[in-house]
C-alpha positions in Angstrom: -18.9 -7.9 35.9 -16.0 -9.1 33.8 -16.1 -7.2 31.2 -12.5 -6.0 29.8 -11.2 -2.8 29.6 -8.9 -1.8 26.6 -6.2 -0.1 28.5 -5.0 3.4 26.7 -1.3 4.6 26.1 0.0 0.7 26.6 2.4 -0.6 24.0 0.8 -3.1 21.6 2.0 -6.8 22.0 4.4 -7.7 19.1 5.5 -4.1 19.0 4.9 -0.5 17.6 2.1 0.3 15.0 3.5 1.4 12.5 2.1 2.0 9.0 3.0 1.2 5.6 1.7 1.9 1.9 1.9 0.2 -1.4 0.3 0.4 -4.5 -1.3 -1.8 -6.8 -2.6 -1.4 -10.3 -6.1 0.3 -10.7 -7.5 -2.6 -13.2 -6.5 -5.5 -10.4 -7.6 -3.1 -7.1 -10.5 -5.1 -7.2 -8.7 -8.5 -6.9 -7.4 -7.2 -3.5 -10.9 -5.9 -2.5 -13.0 -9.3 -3.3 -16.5 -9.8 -4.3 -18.1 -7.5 -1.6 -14.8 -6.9 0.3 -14.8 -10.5 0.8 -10.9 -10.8 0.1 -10.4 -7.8 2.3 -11.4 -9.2 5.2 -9.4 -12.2 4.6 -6.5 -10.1 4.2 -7.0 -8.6 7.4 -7.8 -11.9 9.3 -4.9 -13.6 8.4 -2.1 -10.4 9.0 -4.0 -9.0 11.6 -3.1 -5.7 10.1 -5.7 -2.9 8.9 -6.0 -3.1 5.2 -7.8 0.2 3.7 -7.7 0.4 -0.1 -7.9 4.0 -1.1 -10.7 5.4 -3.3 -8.5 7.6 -5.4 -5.6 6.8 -7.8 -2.3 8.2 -6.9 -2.6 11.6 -9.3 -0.9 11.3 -13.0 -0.3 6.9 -11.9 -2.7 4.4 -12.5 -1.5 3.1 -8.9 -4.3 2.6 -6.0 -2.9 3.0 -2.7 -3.4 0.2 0.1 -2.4 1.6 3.6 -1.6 -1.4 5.7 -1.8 -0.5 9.5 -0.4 -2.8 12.3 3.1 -3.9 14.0 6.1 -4.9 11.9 5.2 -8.5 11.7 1.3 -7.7 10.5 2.2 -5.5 8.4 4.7 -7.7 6.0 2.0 -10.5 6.7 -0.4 -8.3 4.9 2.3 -6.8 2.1 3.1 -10.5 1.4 -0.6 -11.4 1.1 -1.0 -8.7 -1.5 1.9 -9.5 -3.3 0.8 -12.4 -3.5 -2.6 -12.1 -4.9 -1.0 -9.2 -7.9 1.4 -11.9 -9.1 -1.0 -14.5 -9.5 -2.0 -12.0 -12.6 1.0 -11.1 -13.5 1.1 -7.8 -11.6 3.4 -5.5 -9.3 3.0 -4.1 -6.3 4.8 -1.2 -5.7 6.8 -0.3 -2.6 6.3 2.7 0.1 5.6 5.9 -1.6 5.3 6.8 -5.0 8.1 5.0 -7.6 10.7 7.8 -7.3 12.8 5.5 -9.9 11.0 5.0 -13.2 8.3 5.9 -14.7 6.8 9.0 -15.2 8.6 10.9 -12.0 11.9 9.8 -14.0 10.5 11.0 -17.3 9.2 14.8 -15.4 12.9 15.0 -13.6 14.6 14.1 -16.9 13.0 16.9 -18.5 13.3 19.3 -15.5 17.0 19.0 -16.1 17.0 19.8 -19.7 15.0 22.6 -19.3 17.9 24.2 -17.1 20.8 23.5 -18.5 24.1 23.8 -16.5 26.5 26.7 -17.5 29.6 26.0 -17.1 
């Protein structure tokens, strides 16, 4: 025998899973993804997280959603390894959900206002 059961409902070692997004520009998704998912992989070997790049553009951004899946630690191991690999061209990674500060969402609530002003 000897073979190893994975036992259900046990804590993970190093912590809860917990998951985490951020976002990368569309034109450099593919420096995150690798020739043939090859920097992927890497990605998730080194962090032990789960790296999943999304297929779809965040709608009205030019931001590509990577959800990182893992404890705490793997998790920031695989954020870092990201950021890492967008600022060697020069490129952000954006934060948790979409921007709520800047950008078009600033633009939409700047408008929103104007269209009802307040009476005083």
């Amino acid at each position: 025998g000897g073979s190893k059961h994975k036992a259900g409902g046990l804590p993970i070692p190093g912590g809860m899973q917990i998951s985490k997004t951020v976002h990368v520009p569309n034109e450099h998704v593919g420096l995150a993804i690798g020739k043939g998912g090859e920097t992927l992989k890497l990605f998730k070997s080194m962090s032990g997280a789960n790296v999943q790049v999304q297929k779809e553009c965040v709608p009205g951004t030019n931001l590509r959603p990577i959800a990182l899946t893992g404890n705490a630690g793997e998790v920031h191991q695989a954020e870092m390894l990201i950021v890492g690999k967008m600022a060697s061209v020069g490129a952000t990674v954006t934060q948790g959900g979409i921007p709520s500060f800047g950008g078009a969402n600033m633009a939409a609530a700047a408008a929103y206002g104007m269209q009802y002003p307040q009476v005083s």
